[in-house]
Amino acid sequence: MARINSAAQLEKVRKDIVLKKDPNKPCIAICGGIGCLGGREDLIRAFEKEIKKQKLEGKVDVRVTGCHGFCAQGPNIVIYPEEICYTKVKPEDAQQIISETVVGKTIVDRLVYIDPNTGEKAVHQSEIPFYKKQVRNILGMNPKIDPKSIDDYLAIGGYSSLAKALLEMKPQEVLEEVKKANLRGRGGGGFPAGLKWETARNAPAELKYVICNGHEGEPGAYMDRAIFQGNPHLIIEGLIIGGYAIGAKQGFIYTRHDMPRLRENIDIALEAAREHGFIGNDILGSGFDFDIEVHLDVGIFVSGEASALMRSIEGKAPEPRPKYTRTAVKGIWERPSNLNNVETWANVPQIIGKGADWYLGIGSEGSKGTKMISLSGNIVNSGVVEVPFGTSLKEIVYDIGGGIPNGKKLKAIHFGAAMGGSLPAELIDTPLDFDVMSKLGAAIGAGGLFVMDEDTSMVEMNRFFLEFLADESCGKCVPCREGIRQMLRILTRMSMGKGKEGDIEALEELCEVGSLASLCALGKTTSSPIYSSLRYFRNEYEASIEDKGCTV
Amino acid sequence: MSDILLTIDGKEVRAKEGMTVLNAAQSSGIFIPTLCHHEKLEPYGGCRICTVEVESRGRTNYVASCLYPVEKNLVVRTRSEKIDKIRKVLIELLLAHAPDSPQLLEMAKEYGAKSVRFGKEPSFCVLCGLCVRYCAEVKKKNAIAFVDQGPKREINFIPEIASKECWNCKECFPLCPTSYLQAAYVLTQGLVGFKNS
């Protein structure tokens, strides 16, 4: 493939790809998320074998895509061009699907999703309640593309936002657009990305960096890998645009060493992007040079913390350092370094492509756009969902998530895993909103949502979070290392109903000191789940003091 | 370069660009307690005992003074109700390891910390890292290092290096705020382990 040197060439390449594709050629899109593809190899092979057997080679495509989101009903397949959706597909179903649906154009009834509430059949994704209430501006691309094929991404308009940014806009204009769209960081803090970009842009230095944080180490959070593995070019495109706006010529992708399939897709995507001239020198003939390097973590949670991550890229141990000077001013090798997470970068191409005004039409007053959420815990439809900000938690848990299994009652909705907070069932009408939820003590964090039913012990759950943090804290500073050690001791005896008088007060004191005096964001937020559960479920802690008997 | 003017505990203090709040306080005779700080070593920010309250651009923050850079018009308070509470709890957490450390006991008296507040820990080591950092930064030998993470973190001598370097040095022993016995013990353990292997 020759490199593309102008917007006109890009458009021509795109048209050629679309023309070459026969829209009526059947294609079986199989979901292949990061955690589950391993078990799905046999499904893919079964379809390939069956196509061969029925002598349909070259007439039917099999497309292994990223995550479709409906993990509870997986493996999911979508059969194009009719976009027929089958759930819980097994390798032994391949023969029937190909002969009856792909060739015979009839529906295999037993593989169609049935709404458990109404008993209605849903033949297309758009008819399934799980998908109906979502706005899948980002995730919706996943079933349409093979992440290993840049052509698939180009066919749906990929890299046209990059062309627009580089050839029609000045860096300052790109920055203003992102600022105007009020894009807020999806990695946890909800900090306005545009302001961070501006800080890095204005920092006086010749060399600057932009970084994509693809670490995603939070338990129960898997939306970043769903989009990164399923649509790597989207993230790459966002990162290049960010580099242009900030004045960085070098980008880094920081991701996990233990997800080889994700790494493979990123590497393939980077190579294809380089061949096409989307990274390298004089991108699209604009005169802008930019390159991207991939770095892997060393396997600890805290490597996802901004300053630890930057040290890791420098080749040092990923120990956090205090950010008294912002990393956007002094980051990697003391140079301005702008870090955003995968989902934040994924939002950039649509903001540039469709404009900030369009983006401002989605979401709530202070939180714009959509948010990807990974749903897990005591919920019928676990999976990855994407909803506009402002959607109520009730809609997410009941309409999309299908409610609580086994007829149990909802007890709490927990966001942000070990560094997040829990809201009680009474607050189910709360809208998904950075500021509203943060005020209630359950910051959205990266977007991992645990649903907990009435059988959950909040004391035990917090003990579990602390156990996780004990393994993941770097151990450098006293409030975090020793605070976790002692809080874990207290919660361990409380969860056995052997709490002592003064334990709750000690927890409160340790939480306060930890949140004020710890060195990094991990230490400062280890107390968040305990804080929020003491706020809403204090009686459970009181009942765990010895001789009072634990209620749960 | 012109001096930076800031206020520490109501007193106007002159500092040079690049100094930390702790440097500035010390140079004008204001005391801030420290544990992991050593003038020959890079600031570390591990113990957090030197935490102070700073007011900058209308916001109050709690920061490690050994790392926080001075800035124009910064208002610093080295004691307040919250600061004292932070130091008290930190000392209590460390006393769980080293209940007899003279340095800790002295601070405990000042901040009203109780030595038996939290469950006892079998290691004397408070992981201030003075020995580890001194060996790396001053001696450039790296004979002692941190291993593991979180509450499992500990110091360990590297037998191959320690067997060559440590007996004639031992400069890290007097730096230890708890008791150099811990270092001696771990060192012996390291050397015995080396011999046996």
XYZ file of C-alpha atoms in Angstrom:
749
model
C 0.000 0.000 0.000
C 1.393 3.348 -1.046
C 1.248 6.161 1.468
C -1.552 8.657 1.317
C -0.414 12.228 0.813
C -3.559 14.309 0.748
C -7.195 14.468 1.752
C -8.224 13.773 -1.836
C -6.107 10.619 -1.923
C -7.580 9.490 1.382
C -11.079 9.958 0.031
C -10.212 8.054 -3.123
C -8.737 5.157 -1.164
C -11.855 5.063 0.982
C -14.158 5.040 -2.065
C -12.123 2.268 -3.689
C -12.400 0.114 -0.567
C -16.159 0.653 -0.386
C -16.584 -0.021 -4.114
C -14.605 -3.233 -3.881
C -16.824 -4.454 -1.078
C -20.009 -6.091 -2.251
C -22.655 -4.882 0.216
C -24.698 -8.003 -0.431
C -21.891 -10.450 0.260
C -22.734 -12.334 3.450
C -20.432 -11.765 6.372
C -20.463 -13.424 9.771
C -19.143 -11.034 12.435
C -18.064 -12.956 15.524
C -17.416 -11.082 18.757
C -13.919 -11.648 20.014
C -13.311 -9.628 23.118
C -10.057 -9.620 24.948
C -10.939 -11.973 27.741
C -13.048 -14.380 25.775
C -11.519 -14.856 22.335
C -9.384 -17.638 23.726
C -12.471 -19.740 24.218
C -13.843 -18.673 20.893
C -11.106 -19.905 18.575
C -13.072 -23.094 18.016
C -16.155 -21.108 17.023
C -14.189 -19.172 14.429
C -12.602 -22.386 13.101
C -16.052 -24.053 12.967
C -17.403 -21.321 10.684
C -14.324 -21.413 8.453
C -14.550 -25.188 8.195
C -18.242 -25.084 7.429
C -17.763 -22.487 4.690
C -15.209 -24.778 3.093
C -17.453 -27.807 3.500
C -20.414 -26.086 1.895
C -18.119 -24.869 -0.915
C -18.723 -21.202 -0.145
C -15.085 -20.122 -0.014
C -14.750 -16.541 -1.184
C -18.504 -16.112 -1.130
C -18.940 -15.672 2.613
C -16.674 -13.659 4.906
C -15.914 -14.412 8.520
C -14.985 -11.309 10.465
C -13.486 -11.634 13.922
C -14.335 -8.346 15.585
C -13.784 -6.731 18.943
C -16.269 -6.916 21.780
C -19.952 -6.344 20.917
C -20.711 -5.679 24.563
C -23.407 -8.237 25.330
C -21.021 -10.549 27.168
C -23.705 -12.296 29.240
C -25.205 -13.702 26.035
C -21.932 -14.328 24.232
C -20.606 -15.511 21.933
C -22.578 -13.058 19.830
C -22.610 -13.065 16.052
C -24.088 -10.641 13.560
C -24.810 -11.850 10.034
C -24.580 -9.195 7.363
C -26.127 -7.807 5.203
C -29.379 -8.524 7.077
C -27.693 -7.803 10.450
C -29.288 -10.850 12.021
C -28.090 -11.301 15.553
C -27.580 -14.657 17.265
C -26.566 -15.123 20.874
C -24.827 -17.902 22.803
C -23.595 -19.438 19.570
C -21.711 -22.738 19.768
C -19.347 -24.298 17.210
C -21.933 -26.989 16.443
C -24.376 -24.253 15.348
C -22.118 -23.195 12.452
C -23.505 -25.722 9.975
C -27.120 -24.717 10.526
C -26.378 -20.983 10.553
C -24.583 -21.157 7.232
C -27.059 -23.383 5.452
C -30.220 -21.821 6.833
C -29.379 -18.155 7.443
C -26.446 -17.293 5.200
C -27.622 -19.370 2.229
C -31.282 -20.024 2.956
C -31.997 -16.517 4.310
C -34.161 -17.917 7.095
C -33.883 -17.398 10.828
C -32.614 -20.093 13.187
C -35.197 -19.583 15.899
C -33.383 -21.206 18.785
C -30.427 -18.820 18.488
C -32.520 -15.674 18.569
C -32.492 -13.623 21.759
C -35.753 -13.706 23.699
C -36.543 -10.832 26.064
C -37.068 -12.614 29.396
C -39.579 -9.976 30.482
C -41.873 -9.884 27.461
C -41.032 -13.167 25.765
C -40.537 -11.252 22.531
C -37.951 -12.368 20.020
C -35.291 -9.935 18.862
C -33.721 -10.751 15.521
C -31.608 -7.594 15.259
C -29.317 -5.950 17.825
C -31.474 -2.840 17.707
C -34.480 -4.826 18.988
C -32.695 -6.266 22.024
C -33.445 -4.172 25.137
C -29.774 -4.341 26.144
C -28.782 -2.397 23.026
C -31.952 -0.328 22.606
C -31.274 2.234 25.335
C -27.606 2.615 24.515
C -26.020 5.272 22.333
C -23.096 3.395 20.885
C -21.162 6.186 19.173
C -17.884 4.458 19.967
C -18.686 0.815 20.656
C -21.113 0.612 17.739
C -18.190 0.514 15.310
C -16.861 -2.721 16.784
C -19.122 -5.238 14.977
C -18.448 -3.442 11.668
C -14.688 -3.792 11.650
C -11.970 -6.367 11.801
C -9.440 -4.715 14.125
C -6.608 -6.149 12.044
C -7.867 -4.433 8.889
C -7.184 -0.746 8.345
C -9.409 -0.969 5.266
C -12.425 -1.731 7.453
C -11.682 1.377 9.508
C -11.107 3.506 6.424
C -14.370 2.239 4.936
C -16.382 3.726 7.807
C -14.636 7.080 7.467
C -11.539 6.351 9.514
C -8.747 8.942 9.573
C -10.976 11.569 7.947
C -10.980 13.497 11.252
C -7.190 13.409 11.193
C -7.211 14.800 7.672
C -9.620 17.521 8.738
C -7.516 18.467 11.757
C -4.188 18.471 9.968
C -5.240 20.044 6.685
C -8.111 22.348 7.560
C -7.408 23.415 11.145
C -4.584 25.066 13.034
C -3.384 23.246 16.160
C -4.940 25.998 18.273
C -8.288 25.441 16.551
C -8.192 21.718 17.282
C -7.484 22.521 20.918
C -10.334 25.039 21.053
C -12.738 22.489 19.579
C -11.865 19.930 22.249
C -12.157 22.582 24.946
C -15.488 23.735 23.608
C -16.777 20.147 23.551
C -15.918 19.976 27.258
C -14.353 16.550 26.822
C -13.613 15.273 30.318
C -11.026 12.610 31.071
C -12.570 9.164 31.197
C -9.780 7.584 33.211
C -11.124 8.500 36.613
C -10.898 12.152 37.515
C -13.144 13.691 34.899
C -10.664 16.538 34.474
C -11.315 18.642 31.351
C -9.019 17.177 28.699
C -8.858 20.456 26.784
C -7.411 22.297 29.784
C -4.775 19.619 30.250
C -3.918 19.833 26.548
C -3.642 23.602 26.834
C -1.277 23.335 29.807
C 0.963 20.965 27.855
C 0.719 23.104 24.727
C 1.664 26.285 26.607
C 4.497 24.674 28.572
C 7.737 26.020 27.118
C 9.683 23.051 25.737
C 10.824 21.838 22.399
C 9.960 18.195 22.967
C 6.541 17.210 24.262
C 4.737 13.914 24.522
C 1.219 12.613 24.297
C 0.414 9.326 25.959
C -2.457 6.910 25.814
C -3.043 5.163 29.114
C -4.222 1.706 28.157
C -3.330 0.123 31.460
C -6.846 -0.436 32.818
C -5.983 -2.397 35.913
C -9.140 -1.752 37.908
C -10.983 -4.958 38.757
C -14.245 -5.161 36.855
C -13.247 -2.502 34.330
C -12.908 -3.796 30.802
C -14.366 -1.118 28.562
C -11.012 0.311 27.462
C -9.751 -3.014 26.218
C -13.098 -3.616 24.464
C -12.591 -0.517 22.358
C -8.787 -0.675 22.084
C -8.660 -4.259 20.928
C -11.747 -3.918 18.761
C -10.911 -0.593 17.132
C -7.251 0.314 17.646
C -7.134 2.805 14.770
C -9.726 4.970 16.498
C -7.411 5.455 19.475
C -4.375 5.973 17.262
C -6.232 8.604 15.245
C -7.219 10.416 18.452
C -3.661 10.328 19.740
C -2.198 11.793 16.536
C -4.782 14.596 16.578
C -3.864 15.282 20.221
C -0.178 15.389 19.335
C -0.904 17.909 16.614
C -2.963 20.141 18.924
C -0.401 20.044 21.715
C 2.712 20.271 19.570
C 4.080 16.823 20.364
C 5.900 14.765 17.782
C 6.060 11.639 19.880
C 3.214 9.573 21.264
C 3.322 6.621 23.609
C 0.829 3.861 24.130
C 1.188 2.324 27.562
C -0.565 -0.978 27.970
C -0.509 -4.310 29.702
C 2.071 -7.010 29.216
C -0.520 -9.674 29.940
C -2.821 -8.990 27.014
C -0.897 -10.276 24.001
C -3.910 -10.104 21.686
C -4.387 -6.433 22.405
C -0.697 -5.829 21.783
C -0.903 -7.746 18.539
C -3.800 -5.622 17.285
C -2.066 -2.406 18.299
C 1.143 -3.441 16.555
C -0.680 -4.420 13.379
C -2.623 -1.151 13.446
C 0.515 0.949 13.969
C 2.272 -0.768 11.099
C -0.680 -0.221 8.777
C -0.999 3.407 9.888
C 2.702 3.901 9.175
C 2.432 2.310 5.723
C -0.463 4.600 4.884
C 1.439 7.626 6.123
C -0.843 8.434 9.075
C 2.184 8.271 11.324
C 5.712 9.185 10.303
C 6.914 12.296 8.525
C 4.772 14.824 6.717
C 1.491 13.146 7.584
C -1.049 13.510 4.762
C 1.236 16.120 3.209
C 0.576 18.494 6.104
C 4.182 18.874 7.200
C 3.340 17.425 10.626
C 5.598 14.604 11.878
C 4.458 12.191 14.551
C 5.395 8.744 15.737
C 4.035 6.303 18.286
C 5.831 3.796 20.489
C 4.258 1.042 22.563
C 5.354 0.424 26.146
C 4.299 -2.444 28.371
C 3.744 -2.408 32.112
C 5.480 -4.589 34.653
C 2.340 -6.064 36.060
C 1.320 -3.880 38.961
C -1.836 -1.859 39.293
C -0.107 1.362 40.272
C 1.654 1.516 36.884
C -1.602 3.018 35.616
C -1.144 6.034 37.892
C 0.068 8.935 35.781
C 3.443 9.640 37.387
C 4.237 5.934 37.881
C 3.340 5.283 34.270
C 5.686 8.024 33.103
C 8.528 6.681 35.207
C 7.860 3.304 33.696
C 8.178 4.745 30.187
C 11.499 6.277 31.265
C 12.606 2.733 32.081
C 12.447 3.103 35.864
C 10.413 1.261 38.487
C 6.784 2.420 38.269
C 6.707 4.149 41.628
C 4.514 7.220 41.814
C 6.154 10.565 42.430
C 4.408 13.605 43.821
C 2.766 15.730 41.174
C 3.423 19.114 42.686
C 4.402 20.138 39.212
C 1.814 18.767 36.807
C 2.920 16.068 34.390
C 1.452 18.200 31.606
C 4.323 20.587 32.420
C 6.992 18.149 33.609
C 6.354 14.504 32.854
C 8.456 11.994 30.981
C 12.098 13.085 31.234
C 10.852 16.343 32.765
C 9.160 17.278 29.502
C 5.508 18.306 29.055
C 3.562 15.046 28.808
C -0.153 14.884 28.215
C -1.738 11.659 29.408
C -5.303 10.617 28.653
C -6.878 7.222 28.838
C -8.092 5.071 25.950
C -11.715 6.157 26.075
C -10.802 9.841 26.177
C -8.685 9.485 23.034
C -11.505 7.468 21.425
C -13.752 10.533 21.747
C -11.372 12.877 19.945
C -11.954 11.838 16.294
C -15.746 12.281 16.562
C -15.364 15.700 18.202
C -13.153 16.873 15.353
C -15.148 15.061 12.663
C -18.639 16.089 13.743
C -17.765 19.216 15.690
C -18.066 20.349 19.277
C -21.628 21.598 18.754
C -22.783 18.119 17.832
C -20.928 16.681 20.824
C -22.457 19.197 23.223
C -25.888 17.879 22.252
C -25.131 14.565 23.970
C -24.986 14.145 27.721
C -25.810 16.165 30.808
C -25.093 19.768 31.706
C -21.589 19.228 33.014
C -20.699 15.843 31.507
C -20.824 15.666 27.746
C -20.818 12.785 25.319
C -21.236 9.111 26.075
C -19.617 6.915 28.721
C -18.671 3.308 28.399
C -19.529 1.265 31.456
C -18.571 -2.302 32.247
C -21.423 -3.959 34.080
C -20.715 -6.798 36.441
C -21.725 -8.310 39.745
C -25.287 -9.325 40.565
C -26.752 -8.293 37.243
C -28.455 -10.260 34.473
C -26.708 -8.636 31.507
C -23.072 -8.263 32.387
C -21.094 -6.678 29.597
C -19.875 -3.407 28.142
C -22.415 -0.672 27.534
C -22.271 2.871 26.223
C -24.798 5.475 27.298
C -25.029 9.262 27.152
C -24.089 11.007 30.385
C -27.235 11.892 32.267
C -28.765 8.435 31.812
C -30.114 7.340 35.184
C -28.475 4.481 37.038
C -31.901 2.863 37.054
C -31.940 2.711 33.266
C -28.438 1.265 33.236
C -29.126 -1.386 35.865
C -32.687 -2.353 34.911
C -33.424 -1.437 31.292
C -29.988 -2.226 29.900
C -28.625 -4.497 32.588
C -31.824 -6.507 32.903
C -31.992 -6.105 36.678
C -30.898 -8.361 39.507
C -30.868 -12.135 38.960
C -32.657 -14.758 41.074
C -35.394 -12.395 42.238
C -33.054 -10.680 44.690
C -33.331 -7.071 45.746
C -30.799 -4.430 44.766
C -28.643 -3.276 47.639
C -25.982 -1.022 46.211
C -24.408 0.228 43.015
C -20.662 0.498 43.220
C -18.482 2.529 40.869
C -14.734 2.658 40.534
C -13.853 -0.652 42.239
C -11.293 -0.502 45.037
C -10.948 3.272 44.803
C -14.590 4.118 44.183
C -17.762 4.246 46.189
C -21.152 2.631 46.663
C -24.566 4.211 46.369
C -27.539 2.606 48.135
C -30.515 1.324 46.129
C -32.581 4.369 47.182
C -30.358 6.576 45.028
C -31.041 4.560 41.853
C -32.520 7.589 40.093
C -29.162 9.391 40.228
C -27.980 10.401 36.754
C -24.641 9.181 35.456
C -22.721 12.426 35.860
C -19.166 13.145 36.998
C -20.110 15.894 39.452
C -23.393 14.553 40.814
C -21.917 11.153 41.593
C -18.716 12.542 42.976
C -20.733 14.647 45.430
C -22.600 11.541 46.531
C -19.298 9.805 47.289
C -19.322 7.392 44.366
C -17.138 8.935 41.683
C -17.598 7.271 38.284
C -13.916 6.423 38.171
C -13.007 4.680 34.951
C -16.523 3.283 34.609
C -16.491 -0.158 36.198
C -19.903 -0.702 37.761
C -20.597 -3.490 40.263
C -24.178 -4.259 41.106
C -24.687 -5.774 44.558
C -27.757 -7.606 45.745
C -29.209 -7.842 49.235
C -26.927 -10.729 50.210
C -23.777 -8.616 49.895
C -21.969 -7.670 53.084
C -20.500 -4.193 52.681
C -17.899 -4.918 55.344
C -16.766 -8.038 53.530
C -16.718 -6.243 50.197
C -14.508 -3.492 51.559
C -12.243 -6.077 53.108
C -11.927 -7.623 49.671
C -11.021 -4.259 48.102
C -8.346 -3.695 50.725
C -6.902 -7.115 50.056
C -6.597 -6.122 46.418
C -4.983 -2.790 47.332
C -2.559 -4.491 49.715
C -1.224 -6.407 46.735
C -1.140 -3.362 44.499
C 0.125 -0.481 46.628
C 3.762 0.261 45.847
C 4.500 0.514 49.567
C 6.552 3.679 49.399
C 4.563 6.013 51.632
C 3.374 5.353 55.179
C -0.289 6.425 55.028
C -1.016 4.115 52.112
C 1.160 1.118 53.030
C 0.545 1.104 56.787
C -2.994 2.448 56.502
C -3.974 -0.422 54.218
C -2.237 -2.890 56.525
C -4.166 -1.739 59.590
C -7.496 -1.154 57.866
C -7.285 -4.656 56.429
C -6.717 -6.038 59.922
C -9.692 -4.151 61.290
C -12.011 -5.145 58.452
C -10.859 -8.752 58.594
C -11.932 -9.055 62.205
C -15.102 -7.056 61.553
C -16.090 -9.353 58.696
C -15.906 -12.225 61.177
C -18.137 -10.277 63.566
C -15.216 -9.667 65.895
C -14.824 -5.920 65.622
C -13.747 -3.984 68.681
C -15.030 -0.773 70.208
C -13.146 2.050 68.556
C -12.635 0.207 65.260
C -15.027 2.425 63.321
C -13.348 5.551 64.681
C -9.931 4.129 63.809
C -11.140 3.390 60.283
C -12.397 6.932 59.938
C -9.132 8.363 61.142
C -7.056 6.138 58.853
C -9.304 7.059 55.922
C -8.869 10.758 56.601
C -5.099 10.611 57.002
C -4.746 8.346 53.962
C -6.759 10.653 51.762
C -4.908 13.789 52.903
C -1.327 12.653 53.263
C -0.682 9.870 50.739
C 1.790 10.428 47.978
C -0.274 9.474 44.939
C -3.839 9.130 43.727
C -3.933 5.450 44.658
C -3.123 6.149 48.276
C -5.422 9.140 48.397
C -8.403 7.112 47.198
C -7.902 3.759 48.939
C -10.239 5.107 51.586
C -13.050 6.078 49.190
C -15.046 2.810 49.304
C -14.852 2.730 53.101
C -15.846 6.391 53.340
C -18.885 5.884 51.143
C -20.001 2.682 52.833
C -19.617 4.274 56.261
C -21.825 7.043 54.941
C -24.616 4.830 53.615
C -24.186 1.493 55.391
C -22.779 2.462 58.777
C -25.164 0.112 60.592
C -23.383 -2.865 59.038
C -20.106 -1.726 60.521
C -21.739 -1.170 63.893
C -23.257 -4.625 63.755
C -19.797 -6.098 63.146
C -18.546 -5.006 66.545
C -18.240 -8.092 68.715
C -21.301 -9.330 70.594
C -23.603 -7.316 68.405
C -23.750 -9.948 65.675
C -23.271 -9.177 61.994
C -26.610 -8.569 60.231
C -25.561 -10.054 56.949
C 17.513 35.103 39.930
C 15.336 37.093 42.293
C 14.262 35.641 45.625
C 10.871 34.100 46.148
C 8.853 35.483 49.046
C 6.550 33.169 50.933
C 4.968 33.004 54.355
C 5.621 30.162 56.786
C 3.669 30.218 60.050
C 3.020 33.908 59.589
C 6.689 34.720 59.094
C 7.916 36.118 55.801
C 10.567 33.853 54.342
C 12.945 34.422 51.430
C 13.828 31.445 49.295
C 15.587 30.675 46.041
C 13.863 29.178 43.024
C 14.068 25.386 43.153
C 14.131 25.167 46.946
C 11.580 23.044 48.735
C 9.330 24.325 51.513
C 11.383 22.256 53.955
C 14.633 23.887 52.742
C 13.076 27.312 53.064
C 11.777 26.595 56.576
C 15.089 25.177 57.754
C 17.067 28.084 56.335
C 14.990 30.512 58.380
C 15.002 28.497 61.568
C 11.481 27.080 61.358
C 11.261 23.463 62.474
C 9.353 20.826 60.528
C 9.673 17.252 61.824
C 11.081 14.695 59.384
C 11.888 11.017 59.393
C 12.961 9.829 55.940
C 14.739 13.076 55.063
C 18.539 13.297 54.929
C 20.501 16.234 53.627
C 22.865 14.059 51.617
C 20.018 12.286 49.855
C 17.431 13.188 47.248
C 14.062 14.106 48.805
C 11.962 10.975 49.061
C 8.520 11.830 50.434
C 7.900 8.400 51.944
C 7.183 9.025 55.627
C 4.884 12.032 55.150
C 5.745 13.266 58.669
C 6.835 16.572 57.148
C 3.348 17.159 55.699
C 2.328 20.810 55.915
C -0.685 22.855 54.935
C -0.189 25.100 51.920
C -2.480 27.735 50.549
C -1.958 28.545 46.933
C -4.329 30.185 44.464
C -7.134 30.042 46.988
C -6.854 26.326 47.657
C -5.639 24.544 50.767
C -3.625 21.392 50.248
C -1.642 18.974 52.371
C 1.772 18.349 50.877
C 5.106 16.824 51.782
C 7.289 19.846 52.517
C 10.452 17.916 51.584
C 9.218 17.814 47.983
C 6.949 20.789 47.506
C 8.703 23.566 45.603
C 8.522 27.103 46.956
C 6.388 29.501 44.999
C 5.656 33.199 45.152
C 3.115 34.224 47.816
C 2.695 30.675 49.077
C 1.217 30.513 52.580
C 2.497 27.575 54.629
C 1.339 26.361 58.032
C 3.549 23.798 59.726
C 1.079 23.122 62.553
C -2.705 22.962 62.537
C -5.341 20.655 63.945
C -5.306 18.541 60.781
C -1.515 18.506 60.454
C -1.182 17.366 64.046
C -3.757 14.648 63.484
C -1.962 13.435 60.365
C 1.376 13.284 62.200
C -0.197 11.596 65.216
C -1.739 8.788 63.131
C 1.444 8.353 61.062
C 3.517 8.013 64.212
C 1.030 5.532 65.648
C 1.269 3.476 62.478
C 5.060 3.444 62.715
C 5.084 2.665 66.430
C 3.290 -0.587 65.562
C 6.660 -1.590 64.051
C 9.150 0.098 66.331
C 7.567 0.866 69.713
C 10.964 1.613 71.294
C 12.444 3.911 68.688
C 13.670 7.000 70.571
C 13.017 9.240 67.592
C 9.442 8.007 67.232
C 8.785 8.182 70.974
C 9.941 11.777 71.077
C 7.573 12.696 68.276
C 4.798 10.654 69.894
C 5.062 12.844 72.962
C 4.767 16.007 70.892
C 1.705 14.821 68.934
C -0.044 12.727 71.561
C 0.402 9.454 69.688
C -0.361 6.248 71.541
C 2.110 3.431 71.054
C -0.415 0.623 71.222
C -3.082 2.074 68.956
C -2.637 -0.411 66.134
C -1.807 -4.092 66.038
C 1.909 -4.837 66.447
C 3.985 -5.755 63.423
C 6.931 -8.122 63.745
C 9.348 -5.981 61.712
C 11.168 -3.026 63.314
C 11.682 -1.549 59.892
C 9.600 1.525 59.041
C 10.826 1.465 55.428
C 12.087 5.042 55.491
C 14.604 3.872 52.911
C 17.521 5.820 54.427
C 19.815 2.757 54.260
C 18.642 1.815 50.765
C 19.014 5.326 49.407
C 22.298 6.042 51.170
C 23.817 2.903 49.719
C 22.553 3.769 46.246
C 23.080 7.530 46.175
C 26.134 8.136 48.344
C 28.021 4.827 48.274
C 26.731 3.874 44.820
C 26.830 0.190 45.787
C 23.179 -0.847 45.900
C 23.965 -3.528 48.465
C 20.556 -3.116 50.066
C 17.237 -2.769 48.283
C 13.483 -2.776 48.677
C 11.756 -5.976 47.720
C 8.065 -6.669 47.198
C 5.334 -4.033 47.421
C 2.528 -2.663 49.571
C 2.438 -3.936 53.160
C 4.736 -6.779 52.070
C 7.547 -4.399 51.208
C 10.803 -5.015 53.088
C 14.501 -4.274 52.903
C 16.943 -6.940 51.835
C 20.672 -7.036 51.370
C 21.859 -8.405 48.068
C 24.181 -11.184 49.299
C 26.567 -11.013 46.334
C 27.180 -7.299 46.876
C 26.826 -7.214 50.681
C 29.436 -9.927 51.216
C 31.992 -7.725 49.455
C 31.002 -4.256 50.594
C 29.150 -4.190 53.884
C 31.543 -5.310 56.654
C 33.910 -2.463 55.969
C 31.207 0.139 55.553
C 28.110 -0.153 57.740
C 27.596 3.596 57.241
C 23.867 3.005 56.894
C 23.480 1.577 60.403
C 23.444 4.863 62.340
C 20.969 6.358 59.861
C 18.242 3.940 60.930
C 15.527 5.760 62.930
C 14.293 2.625 64.657
C 17.362 0.628 65.595
C 20.205 -0.516 63.450
C 19.554 -3.996 64.784
C 17.079 -4.488 62.016
C 19.659 -3.730 59.360
C 22.240 -5.854 61.110
C 19.813 -8.698 61.401
C 18.745 -8.561 57.785
C 22.354 -8.262 56.702
C 23.379 -11.323 58.659
C 20.455 -13.211 57.281
C 21.492 -12.200 53.791
C 25.068 -13.301 54.305
C 24.154 -16.594 55.917
C 21.815 -17.256 53.063
C 24.624 -16.489 50.640
C 27.026 -18.856 52.368
C 24.499 -21.657 52.486
C 23.682 -21.339 48.834
